Short mmCIF file of C-alpha atoms in Angstrom, two decimals:
data_model
loop_
_atom_site.label_atom_id
_atom_site.label_comp_id
_atom_site.label_asym_id
_atom_site.label_seq_id
_atom_site.Cartn_x
_atom_site.Cartn_y
_atom_site.Cartn_z
CA UNK A 1113 -32.78 -10.68 33.06
CA UNK A 1114 -34.37 -8.06 30.81
CA UNK A 1115 -34.71 -4.57 32.30
CA UNK A 1116 -38.15 -2.98 31.81
CA UNK A 1117 -38.02 0.00 29.46
CA UNK A 1118 -40.41 2.54 27.98
CA UNK A 1119 -42.45 1.23 25.05
CA UNK A 1120 -44.14 3.28 22.30
CA UNK A 1121 -46.84 2.31 19.75
CA UNK A 1122 -44.54 1.55 16.84
CA UNK A 1123 -43.53 -1.67 15.10
CA UNK A 1124 -40.28 -2.26 13.22
CA UNK A 1125 -39.74 -4.94 10.58
CA UNK A 1126 -36.28 -6.07 9.49
CA UNK A 1127 -36.00 -8.35 6.46
CA UNK A 1128 -32.61 -10.06 6.83
CA UNK A 1129 -30.95 -12.21 4.18
CA UNK A 1130 -27.41 -13.40 5.03
CA UNK A 1131 -26.67 -10.51 7.40
CA UNK A 1132 -24.53 -12.29 9.99
CA UNK A 1133 -21.73 -9.74 9.58
CA UNK A 1134 -23.77 -6.78 10.85
CA UNK A 1135 -27.10 -7.86 12.33
CA UNK A 1136 -25.73 -7.99 15.86
CA UNK A 1137 -24.95 -4.25 15.66
CA UNK A 1138 -28.58 -3.65 14.68
CA UNK A 1139 -29.81 -5.85 17.51
CA UNK A 1140 -27.72 -4.02 20.11
CA UNK A 1141 -29.03 -0.71 18.79
CA UNK A 1142 -32.64 -1.82 19.25
CA UNK A 1143 -32.06 -3.34 22.66
CA UNK A 1144 -30.51 -0.06 23.87
CA UNK A 1145 -33.25 2.24 22.56
CA UNK A 1146 -34.62 4.56 25.25
CA UNK A 1147 -38.09 3.87 23.79
CA UNK A 1148 -38.53 0.38 22.42
CA UNK A 1149 -41.20 -0.70 19.91
CA UNK A 1150 -44.25 -2.76 20.75
CA UNK A 1151 -42.68 -5.38 18.53
CA UNK A 1152 -39.54 -5.72 16.45
CA UNK A 1153 -40.02 -8.45 13.86
CA UNK A 1154 -36.86 -9.84 12.27
CA UNK A 1155 -37.68 -11.88 9.17
CA UNK A 1156 -34.93 -14.38 8.50
CA UNK A 1157 -35.32 -14.38 4.73
CA UNK A 1158 -33.94 -17.76 3.64
CA UNK A 1159 -30.48 -17.02 5.04
CA UNK A 1160 -27.78 -19.61 4.54
CA UNK A 1161 -25.46 -18.14 7.17
CA UNK A 1162 -25.89 -17.57 10.94
CA UNK A 1163 -28.38 -14.69 10.63
CA UNK A 1164 -31.28 -16.71 12.03
CA UNK A 1165 -29.27 -18.23 14.87
CA UNK A 1166 -27.96 -14.84 15.98
CA UNK A 1167 -31.45 -13.31 16.00
CA UNK A 1168 -32.91 -16.38 17.76
CA UNK A 1169 -30.35 -16.09 20.54
CA UNK A 1170 -31.53 -12.55 21.36
CA UNK A 1171 -35.24 -13.29 20.78
CA UNK A 1172 -35.08 -15.75 23.69
CA UNK A 1173 -33.86 -12.94 25.97
CA UNK A 1174 -36.04 -10.02 24.82
CA UNK A 1175 -39.81 -10.28 24.52
CA UNK A 1176 -40.16 -7.37 22.10
CA UNK A 1177 -37.96 -9.12 19.53
CA UNK A 1178 -39.72 -11.72 17.40
CA UNK A 1179 -37.94 -13.90 14.87
CA UNK A 1180 -39.84 -15.43 11.95
CA UNK A 1181 -38.27 -17.65 9.34
CA UNK A 1182 -39.17 -17.44 5.66
CA UNK A 1183 -38.20 -20.09 3.11
CA UNK A 1184 -37.99 -19.34 -0.61
CA UNK A 1185 -35.77 -19.86 -3.64
CA UNK A 1186 -32.23 -18.50 -3.28
CA UNK A 1187 -30.89 -15.08 -4.21
CA UNK A 1188 -31.23 -11.47 -3.17
CA UNK A 1189 -33.55 -9.06 -4.96
CA UNK A 1190 -35.92 -6.21 -4.24
CA UNK A 1191 -39.06 -8.27 -4.73
CA UNK A 1192 -37.88 -10.74 -2.10
CA UNK A 1193 -37.32 -7.88 0.35
CA UNK A 1194 -40.90 -6.66 -0.07
CA UNK A 1195 -42.26 -10.19 0.35
CA UNK A 1196 -40.20 -10.59 3.53
CA UNK A 1197 -41.40 -7.22 4.84
CA UNK A 1198 -45.04 -8.16 4.16
CA UNK A 1199 -44.48 -11.51 5.87
CA UNK A 1200 -43.42 -9.58 8.95
CA UNK A 1201 -46.33 -7.17 8.49
CA UNK A 1202 -48.75 -10.07 8.84
CA UNK A 1203 -47.17 -10.86 12.21
CA UNK A 1204 -47.65 -7.24 13.29
CA UNK A 1205 -51.42 -7.19 12.83
CA UNK A 1206 -52.05 -8.19 16.44
CA UNK A 1207 -50.25 -5.04 17.64
CA UNK A 1208 -52.13 -1.79 18.17
CA UNK A 1209 -49.47 0.36 16.51
CA UNK A 1210 -49.54 3.95 15.23
CA UNK A 1211 -46.24 3.83 13.35
CA UNK A 1212 -44.57 1.11 11.32
CA UNK A 1213 -41.17 1.04 9.71
CA UNK A 1214 -38.40 -0.79 7.96
CA UNK A 1215 -34.95 -1.10 9.50
CA UNK A 1216 -32.19 -2.74 7.47
CA UNK A 1217 -30.07 -5.38 9.17
CA UNK A 1218 -26.78 -3.51 8.62
CA UNK A 1219 -27.80 -0.34 10.49
CA UNK A 1220 -26.81 0.93 13.92
CA UNK A 1221 -28.49 3.79 15.76
CA UNK A 1222 -27.96 6.10 18.69
CA UNK A 1223 -29.93 4.99 21.73
CA UNK A 1224 -32.41 7.90 21.63
CA UNK A 1225 -33.05 7.63 17.87
CA UNK A 1226 -36.63 6.39 17.95
CA UNK A 1227 -37.53 8.57 20.91
CA UNK A 1228 -36.57 11.63 18.89
CA UNK A 1229 -38.23 10.46 15.66
CA UNK A 1230 -41.49 9.83 17.50
CA UNK A 1231 -41.33 13.35 18.96
CA UNK A 1232 -41.12 14.71 15.39
CA UNK A 1233 -44.26 12.77 14.45
CA UNK A 1234 -46.05 14.11 17.54
CA UNK A 1235 -45.17 17.70 16.65
CA UNK A 1236 -46.30 17.42 12.99
CA UNK A 1237 -49.64 15.62 12.38
CA UNK A 1238 -49.04 15.74 8.61
CA UNK A 1239 -45.67 13.97 8.79
CA UNK A 1240 -46.13 10.67 6.95
CA UNK A 1241 -42.59 9.28 6.61
CA UNK A 1242 -39.51 10.16 8.65
CA UNK A 1243 -35.96 8.98 9.22
CA UNK A 1244 -32.44 10.04 10.08
CA UNK A 1245 -29.51 11.00 7.85
CA UNK A 1246 -27.62 7.86 6.83
CA UNK A 1247 -23.83 7.79 7.00
CA UNK A 1248 -22.34 4.88 5.07
CA UNK A 1249 -19.14 3.06 5.95
CA UNK A 1250 -16.70 3.64 3.06
CA UNK A 1251 -13.22 2.41 3.73
CA UNK A 1252 -12.43 3.20 7.36
CA UNK A 1253 -14.88 6.07 7.92
CA UNK A 1254 -18.58 6.93 7.75
CA UNK A 1255 -19.59 9.31 4.97
CA UNK A 1256 -22.94 11.11 5.03
CA UNK A 1257 -25.23 10.39 2.07
CA UNK A 1258 -26.49 14.01 2.19
CA UNK A 1259 -29.89 13.18 0.72
CA UNK A 1260 -32.55 15.81 0.07
CA UNK A 1261 -34.43 16.53 3.28
CA UNK A 1262 -37.78 15.62 1.70
CA UNK A 1263 -36.47 12.11 0.94
CA UNK A 1264 -36.05 9.33 3.51
CA UNK A 1265 -33.58 6.47 3.06
CA UNK A 1266 -35.35 3.14 2.75
CA UNK A 1267 -33.02 1.63 5.34
CA UNK A 1268 -34.75 3.64 8.10
CA UNK A 1269 -38.19 4.63 6.79
CA UNK A 1270 -40.75 5.02 9.58
CA UNK A 1271 -44.38 5.58 8.51
CA UNK A 1272 -47.40 6.97 10.23
CA UNK A 1273 -49.84 4.06 9.95
CA UNK A 1274 -52.49 6.07 8.08
CA UNK A 1275 -49.90 7.10 5.49
CA UNK A 1276 -48.60 3.56 5.04
CA UNK A 1277 -52.10 2.19 4.50
CA UNK A 1278 -53.11 4.99 2.12
CA UNK A 1279 -50.24 4.27 -0.26
CA UNK A 1280 -50.76 0.52 -0.08
CA UNK A 1281 -47.45 -0.22 1.61
CA UNK A 1282 -44.32 -1.18 -0.29
CA UNK A 1283 -44.57 -2.19 -3.95
CA UNK A 1284 -42.50 -5.14 -5.20
CA UNK A 1285 -40.60 -3.41 -8.02
CA UNK A 1286 -38.21 -5.40 -10.26
CA UNK A 1287 -35.45 -2.75 -10.31
CA UNK A 1288 -35.90 -1.55 -6.75
CA UNK A 1289 -36.86 1.93 -5.67
CA UNK A 1290 -39.49 0.64 -3.25
CA UNK A 1291 -38.59 3.37 -0.76
CA UNK A 1292 -38.69 6.10 -3.43
CA UNK A 1293 -42.06 4.89 -4.71
CA UNK A 1294 -43.47 4.96 -1.18
CA UNK A 1295 -42.40 8.54 -0.48
CA UNK A 1296 -43.48 9.81 -3.93
CA UNK A 1297 -46.96 8.41 -3.40
CA UNK A 1298 -47.05 9.74 0.16
CA UNK A 1299 -46.24 13.28 -0.99
CA UNK A 1300 -48.78 12.98 -3.80
CA UNK A 1301 -51.42 12.24 -1.17
CA UNK A 1302 -50.45 15.31 0.86
CA UNK A 1303 -48.15 13.78 3.46
CA UNK A 1304 -44.82 15.32 4.42
CA UNK A 1305 -41.68 13.18 4.10
CA UNK A 1306 -38.64 14.29 6.06
CA UNK A 1307 -35.07 13.32 6.84
CA UNK A 1308 -33.81 14.84 10.08
CA UNK A 1309 -30.16 15.66 9.46
CA UNK A 1310 -29.28 15.87 13.16
CA UNK A 1311 -30.33 12.23 13.70
CA UNK A 1312 -27.36 10.28 12.40
CA UNK A 1313 -27.77 6.68 11.25
CA UNK A 1314 -24.83 4.35 10.57
CA UNK A 1315 -24.93 1.99 7.59
CA UNK A 1316 -22.17 -0.61 7.76
CA UNK A 1317 -22.44 -1.77 4.14
CA UNK A 1318 -23.13 0.53 1.22
CA UNK A 1319 -26.65 0.08 -0.21
CA UNK A 1320 -26.69 -2.08 -3.34
CA UNK A 1321 -23.20 -3.52 -2.87
CA UNK A 1322 -24.17 -6.81 -1.22
CA UNK A 1323 -24.29 -8.49 -4.64
CA UNK A 1324 -22.70 -5.89 -6.95
CA UNK A 1325 -19.53 -3.80 -7.18
CA UNK A 1326 -19.95 -0.02 -6.62
CA UNK A 1327 -19.81 0.83 -10.35
CA UNK A 1328 -22.33 -1.87 -11.27
CA UNK A 1329 -24.50 -0.60 -8.42
CA UNK A 1330 -24.51 2.87 -10.04
CA UNK A 1331 -25.68 1.35 -13.35
CA UNK A 1332 -28.51 -0.31 -11.45
CA UNK A 1333 -29.34 3.08 -9.90
CA UNK A 1334 -29.80 4.50 -13.38
CA UNK A 1335 -32.02 1.61 -14.43
CA UNK A 1336 -34.09 2.11 -11.32
CA UNK A 1337 -34.53 5.84 -11.95
CA UNK A 1338 -35.69 5.10 -15.51
CA UNK A 1339 -38.15 2.45 -14.32
CA UNK A 1340 -39.64 4.91 -11.83
CA UNK A 1341 -40.18 7.51 -14.55
CA UNK A 1342 -37.58 10.11 -13.49
CA UNK A 1343 -37.38 13.25 -15.63
CA UNK A 1344 -34.20 13.02 -17.73
CA UNK A 1345 -33.12 16.65 -17.25
CA UNK A 1346 -33.60 16.38 -13.49
CA UNK A 1347 -31.54 13.18 -13.35
CA UNK A 1348 -28.79 14.69 -15.52
CA UNK A 1349 -28.38 17.70 -13.25
CA UNK A 1350 -28.55 15.43 -10.22
CA UNK A 1351 -25.64 13.42 -11.64
CA UNK A 1352 -23.66 16.62 -12.28
CA UNK A 1353 -24.30 17.72 -8.71
CA UNK A 1354 -23.11 14.35 -7.40
CA UNK A 1355 -20.01 14.04 -9.61
CA UNK A 1356 -17.76 13.46 -6.62
CA UNK A 1357 -19.79 10.55 -5.27
CA UNK A 1358 -17.81 7.32 -5.12
CA UNK A 1359 -16.86 5.91 -7.55
CA UNK A 1360 -15.82 9.46 -8.42
CA UNK A 1361 -17.03 10.98 -11.72
CA UNK A 1362 -17.52 7.62 -13.44
CA UNK A 1363 -20.26 6.87 -10.93
CA UNK A 1364 -22.44 9.62 -12.41
CA UNK A 1365 -21.62 8.45 -15.94
CA UNK A 1366 -22.59 4.90 -14.94
CA UNK A 1367 -25.90 6.16 -13.55
CA UNK A 1368 -26.73 7.92 -16.84
CA UNK A 1369 -25.64 4.82 -18.77
CA UNK A 1370 -28.05 2.71 -16.70
CA UNK A 1371 -30.84 5.19 -17.40
CA UNK A 1372 -30.24 5.12 -21.17
CA UNK A 1373 -29.90 1.35 -21.08
CA UNK A 1374 -33.41 1.18 -19.67
CA UNK A 1375 -34.71 3.62 -22.30
CA UNK A 1376 -33.12 1.69 -25.19
CA UNK A 1377 -34.42 -1.64 -23.88
CA UNK A 1378 -37.84 0.01 -23.42
CA UNK A 1379 -37.98 -1.09 -19.80
CA UNK A 1380 -41.55 -0.43 -18.62
CA UNK A 1381 -42.15 2.40 -16.16
CA UNK A 1382 -43.57 0.62 -13.13
CA UNK A 1383 -45.44 3.44 -11.39
CA UNK A 1384 -48.97 4.43 -12.40
CA UNK A 1385 -49.17 7.33 -14.92
CA UNK A 1386 -50.64 9.77 -12.37
CA UNK A 1387 -47.77 9.06 -9.97
CA UNK A 1388 -45.17 9.58 -12.73
CA UNK A 1389 -46.90 12.82 -13.74
CA UNK A 1390 -46.75 14.02 -10.13
CA UNK A 1391 -43.08 12.99 -9.78
CA UNK A 1392 -41.98 14.81 -12.95
CA UNK A 1393 -43.91 17.95 -11.99
CA UNK A 1394 -42.27 17.82 -8.56
CA UNK A 1395 -38.82 17.41 -10.11
CA UNK A 1396 -39.39 20.28 -12.56
CA UNK A 1397 -40.46 22.45 -9.64
CA UNK A 1398 -37.22 21.67 -7.82
CA UNK A 1399 -35.23 22.51 -10.95
CA UNK A 1400 -36.97 25.86 -11.35
CA UNK A 1401 -36.36 26.76 -7.70
CA UNK A 1402 -32.69 25.77 -8.00
CA UNK A 1403 -32.21 27.76 -11.21
CA UNK A 1404 -34.01 30.73 -9.65
CA UNK A 1405 -31.68 30.72 -6.66
CA UNK A 1406 -28.63 30.44 -8.93
CA UNK A 1407 -29.84 33.40 -11.01
CA UNK A 1408 -30.36 35.54 -7.91
CA UNK A 1409 -26.88 34.69 -6.63
CA UNK A 1410 -25.33 35.71 -9.95
CA UNK A 1411 -27.16 39.05 -9.86
CA UNK A 1412 -25.93 39.70 -6.32
CA UNK A 1413 -22.28 39.05 -7.20
#
């Protein structure tokens, strides 16, 4: 019998395509939350494994968990994920929620994760998107992604409802970057986006490796950055900074290769011109601040 727990005005949507290996970890994490959502909608996105059956088993036991099944053509891509998320979003319209978020089906969380995230939203009315610091399972240990604190991993993005509606939700982008596009547009509209490093999140499969090897995944990263309109100098220095990311050294080279591949093929930039202009100005500002700090450190030495 289900034990009554505290409930808060947030809704979580989990698009899940062939996630039988890890979805039960995600389910246990949500069941054990100290503050549960009004509704957790798991969208079984045309899975051909036991994903739907596993989620259905728990949905029968827990009222806050709702399973919906979505049929489509086969395959895994970013556009399908957005369509699955929006399918779940339609189911959420009956809920009087203040916050809405995505949670990937290979994530596990500490039991007070959402309680703490919601406290951060309460303390900062201008906070539009928030999430924890993702640690990815590589080999036999979890390694922190160490993302910039003004960027939130798509696997755990939680939005204030007003922010989500202002940016028009997630965009179905051919090369991915749906999470990046969301936070860029949120910041452009004056919202704060924040990763809270003390809230650790566990990712059991490295992002982008469900259908591609790590090196090929890095090439796709580069193509995605180009399609979003990233400033080349900013991306180059970012790759230098992340030279030791796995796969070591060649991973950064592969990212730059993917970027140039997109340039040579004249892959269209998918974000509106004003958003790209904002993004590049933001990236140049970060570069100037970084170079300014480096110059001051050299003078002090």
